[in-house]
């Protein structure tokens, strides 16, 4: 289903970027902790706002105007960021194919970023632990050989070390495959 820029069907996005003969190696979404950390923060904000409302009611401050102010504040600073965190977790993904790496970031209903990176354009790929590696997720850094972004960083990626190993393996296989291809020369006679 498509809602503005939000595409909820990952297969539709994949199909648009897979060329004929290109094979999917893996697809991975961020760890659920990337969403839960925002939920915990938003619950704390909600508790603080409710405490302020209770104090305001006890002190007979405001009334309906105070309640409306706090409801608007809650929607702006808690509800919408929580929805954004859910969309980031649920619909962001990293797709590795035999020829490219595709990073899809759905940041809201109205904004989506799709970054297809040729395997040939990948420089260094580094995995870094996150949260003392207690939850088996980490940060992945991609250094690009060319382009506007010198480095791409993805956080909360599950088993980041294994993902980086698989990506590095695919880079090596791509380079070997490229080295063995005999270039076509139009001046040679085939008959």
Short mmCIF file of C-alpha atoms in Angstrom, two decimals:
data_model
loop_
_atom_site.label_atom_id
_atom_site.label_comp_id
_atom_site.label_asym_id
_atom_site.label_seq_id
_atom_site.Cartn_x
_atom_site.Cartn_y
_atom_site.Cartn_z
CA UNK A 1 0.00 0.00 0.00
CA UNK A 2 1.25 3.49 -0.78
CA UNK A 3 0.36 6.49 1.40
CA UNK A 4 1.87 9.66 -0.06
CA UNK A 5 5.63 8.88 -0.07
CA UNK A 6 5.34 5.95 2.33
CA UNK A 7 5.52 2.57 0.57
CA UNK A 8 4.49 -0.21 2.94
CA UNK A 9 5.24 -3.03 0.49
CA UNK A 10 9.00 -3.67 0.55
CA UNK A 11 8.74 -6.03 -2.44
CA UNK A 12 7.44 -3.20 -4.65
CA UNK A 13 10.48 -1.09 -3.82
CA UNK A 14 12.81 -4.05 -4.39
CA UNK A 15 11.29 -4.87 -7.78
CA UNK A 16 11.92 -1.33 -9.02
CA UNK A 17 15.65 -1.59 -8.36
CA UNK A 18 16.52 -5.17 -9.31
CA UNK A 19 17.89 -5.40 -12.84
CA UNK A 20 17.47 -8.47 -15.03
CA UNK A 21 19.86 -11.17 -13.82
CA UNK A 22 20.61 -9.38 -10.56
CA UNK A 23 20.07 -11.51 -7.45
CA UNK A 24 19.09 -10.47 -3.94
CA UNK A 25 21.70 -11.47 -1.33
CA UNK A 26 19.88 -10.23 1.79
CA UNK A 27 17.45 -7.63 3.07
CA UNK A 28 17.56 -6.36 6.62
CA UNK A 29 15.57 -3.85 8.66
CA UNK A 30 16.77 -1.96 11.74
CA UNK A 31 16.58 -3.68 15.13
CA UNK A 32 13.35 -3.10 17.09
CA UNK A 33 15.41 -1.36 19.77
CA UNK A 34 15.63 1.66 17.43
CA UNK A 35 11.86 2.04 17.94
CA UNK A 36 11.74 1.05 21.62
CA UNK A 37 14.31 3.66 22.66
CA UNK A 38 12.02 6.36 21.26
CA UNK A 39 8.94 4.83 22.90
CA UNK A 40 10.64 4.80 26.31
CA UNK A 41 11.66 8.44 25.89
CA UNK A 42 8.13 9.38 24.79
CA UNK A 43 6.58 7.57 27.76
CA UNK A 44 8.82 9.60 30.07
CA UNK A 45 7.73 12.83 28.34
CA UNK A 46 4.09 11.77 28.74
CA UNK A 47 4.56 11.10 32.46
CA UNK A 48 6.16 14.52 32.93
CA UNK A 49 3.34 16.23 31.03
CA UNK A 50 0.73 14.37 33.09
CA UNK A 51 2.51 15.37 36.31
CA UNK A 52 2.43 19.02 35.20
CA UNK A 53 -1.29 18.70 34.41
CA UNK A 54 -2.00 17.22 37.86
CA UNK A 55 -0.04 20.01 39.57
CA UNK A 56 -1.87 22.61 37.47
CA UNK A 57 -5.25 21.10 38.41
CA UNK A 58 -4.33 21.01 42.11
CA UNK A 59 -3.28 24.65 42.00
CA UNK A 60 -6.47 25.60 40.09
CA UNK A 61 -4.39 27.04 37.26
CA UNK A 62 -6.04 27.54 33.91
CA UNK A 63 -8.57 24.82 33.33
CA UNK A 64 -9.63 24.00 29.79
CA UNK A 65 -7.01 26.27 28.23
CA UNK A 66 -4.27 24.45 30.16
CA UNK A 67 -5.60 21.05 29.07
CA UNK A 68 -5.73 22.14 25.41
CA UNK A 69 -2.18 23.53 25.65
CA UNK A 70 -0.85 20.26 27.09
CA UNK A 71 -2.77 18.15 24.55
CA UNK A 72 -1.27 20.14 21.67
CA UNK A 73 2.18 19.93 23.29
CA UNK A 74 1.81 16.14 23.68
CA UNK A 75 0.81 15.70 20.03
CA UNK A 76 3.67 17.85 18.75
CA UNK A 77 6.46 16.57 20.99
CA UNK A 78 5.40 12.98 21.75
CA UNK A 79 2.84 11.54 19.34
CA UNK A 80 4.30 12.69 16.00
CA UNK A 81 7.91 11.77 16.91
CA UNK A 82 6.67 8.34 18.03
CA UNK A 83 4.93 7.81 14.68
CA UNK A 84 8.11 8.93 12.89
CA UNK A 85 10.19 6.46 14.96
CA UNK A 86 7.75 3.65 14.08
CA UNK A 87 7.93 4.43 10.35
CA UNK A 88 11.75 4.63 10.55
CA UNK A 89 11.91 1.21 12.19
CA UNK A 90 9.21 -0.59 10.24
CA UNK A 91 9.86 0.58 6.68
CA UNK A 92 13.58 1.38 6.51
CA UNK A 93 15.71 -1.38 5.03
CA UNK A 94 19.06 -2.29 3.54
CA UNK A 95 19.08 -4.51 0.45
CA UNK A 96 22.25 -6.10 -0.87
CA UNK A 97 22.22 -7.54 -4.37
CA UNK A 98 24.91 -8.98 -6.58
CA UNK A 99 25.48 -5.54 -8.14
CA UNK A 100 24.40 -2.87 -5.66
CA UNK A 101 23.49 -1.87 -2.16
CA UNK A 102 20.13 -0.13 -1.76
CA UNK A 103 19.37 1.90 1.36
CA UNK A 104 15.73 2.93 1.83
CA UNK A 105 14.85 5.41 4.55
CA UNK A 106 11.17 6.20 5.07
CA UNK A 107 11.29 9.16 7.42
CA UNK A 108 7.61 10.11 7.32
CA UNK A 109 4.45 9.83 5.25
CA UNK A 110 5.80 12.62 3.06
CA UNK A 111 9.51 11.89 2.74
CA UNK A 112 11.41 8.88 1.48
CA UNK A 113 15.07 8.53 0.58
CA UNK A 114 16.30 5.71 -1.66
CA UNK A 115 20.04 5.44 -2.17
CA UNK A 116 21.18 2.78 -4.66
CA UNK A 117 24.97 2.43 -4.40
CA UNK A 118 26.89 0.40 -6.94
CA UNK A 119 29.10 -2.26 -5.35
CA UNK A 120 31.90 -0.76 -7.41
CA UNK A 121 31.44 2.58 -5.59
CA UNK A 122 31.75 1.08 -2.10
CA UNK A 123 35.07 1.78 -0.41
CA UNK A 124 35.43 0.73 3.19
CA UNK A 125 32.61 -0.96 5.09
CA UNK A 126 32.97 -0.86 8.87
CA UNK A 127 30.89 -2.33 11.70
CA UNK A 128 30.83 -0.68 15.11
CA UNK A 129 29.19 -1.98 18.29
CA UNK A 130 26.37 -0.06 19.88
CA UNK A 131 25.06 -0.21 23.46
CA UNK A 132 27.97 -2.43 24.56
CA UNK A 133 26.78 -5.02 22.02
CA UNK A 134 24.21 -6.22 24.57
CA UNK A 135 21.38 -6.43 22.05
CA UNK A 136 23.31 -7.70 18.99
CA UNK A 137 22.95 -4.59 16.86
CA UNK A 138 25.43 -1.97 15.77
CA UNK A 139 26.40 0.84 13.46
CA UNK A 140 27.50 0.29 9.86
CA UNK A 141 29.67 2.89 8.11
CA UNK A 142 29.94 2.90 4.31
CA UNK A 143 32.72 4.99 2.80
CA UNK A 144 31.96 5.82 -0.81
CA UNK A 145 34.57 6.23 -3.53
CA UNK A 146 32.52 8.92 -5.30
CA UNK A 147 29.41 10.92 -4.68
CA UNK A 148 28.06 13.74 -2.59
CA UNK A 149 28.03 11.83 0.70
CA UNK A 150 31.54 10.71 1.66
CA UNK A 151 30.12 8.34 4.30
CA UNK A 152 26.75 6.72 4.91
CA UNK A 153 25.94 5.65 8.47
CA UNK A 154 23.19 3.21 9.49
CA UNK A 155 22.43 2.71 13.18
CA UNK A 156 20.69 -0.14 15.02
CA UNK A 157 21.48 -2.70 12.34
CA UNK A 158 21.08 -6.28 13.66
CA UNK A 159 24.25 -8.39 13.65
CA UNK A 160 26.21 -5.54 12.09
CA UNK A 161 29.46 -7.54 12.05
CA UNK A 162 27.86 -10.35 10.03
CA UNK A 163 26.23 -7.87 7.65
CA UNK A 164 29.56 -6.15 7.02
CA UNK A 165 31.25 -9.52 6.41
CA UNK A 166 28.57 -10.41 3.84
CA UNK A 167 28.86 -7.01 2.15
CA UNK A 168 32.67 -7.27 2.03
CA UNK A 169 32.34 -10.75 0.52
CA UNK A 170 30.00 -9.39 -2.15
CA UNK A 171 32.43 -6.55 -2.94
CA UNK A 172 35.20 -9.11 -3.43
CA UNK A 173 33.03 -11.33 -5.64
CA UNK A 174 31.98 -8.31 -7.70
CA UNK A 175 35.60 -7.27 -8.24
CA UNK A 176 36.60 -10.79 -9.27
CA UNK A 177 33.67 -11.02 -11.66
CA UNK A 178 34.56 -7.65 -13.16
CA UNK A 179 38.22 -8.67 -13.63
CA UNK A 180 37.24 -11.83 -15.55
CA UNK A 181 34.90 -10.13 -18.01
CA UNK A 182 36.53 -9.86 -21.44
CA UNK A 183 35.74 -6.42 -22.86
CA UNK A 184 34.01 -6.31 -26.21
CA UNK A 185 36.15 -4.92 -28.99
CA UNK A 186 34.21 -4.01 -32.13
CA UNK A 187 37.31 -4.20 -34.33
CA UNK A 188 37.72 -7.98 -33.92
CA UNK A 189 36.36 -10.30 -36.58
CA UNK A 190 34.15 -13.09 -35.29
CA UNK A 191 33.64 -14.99 -38.53
#
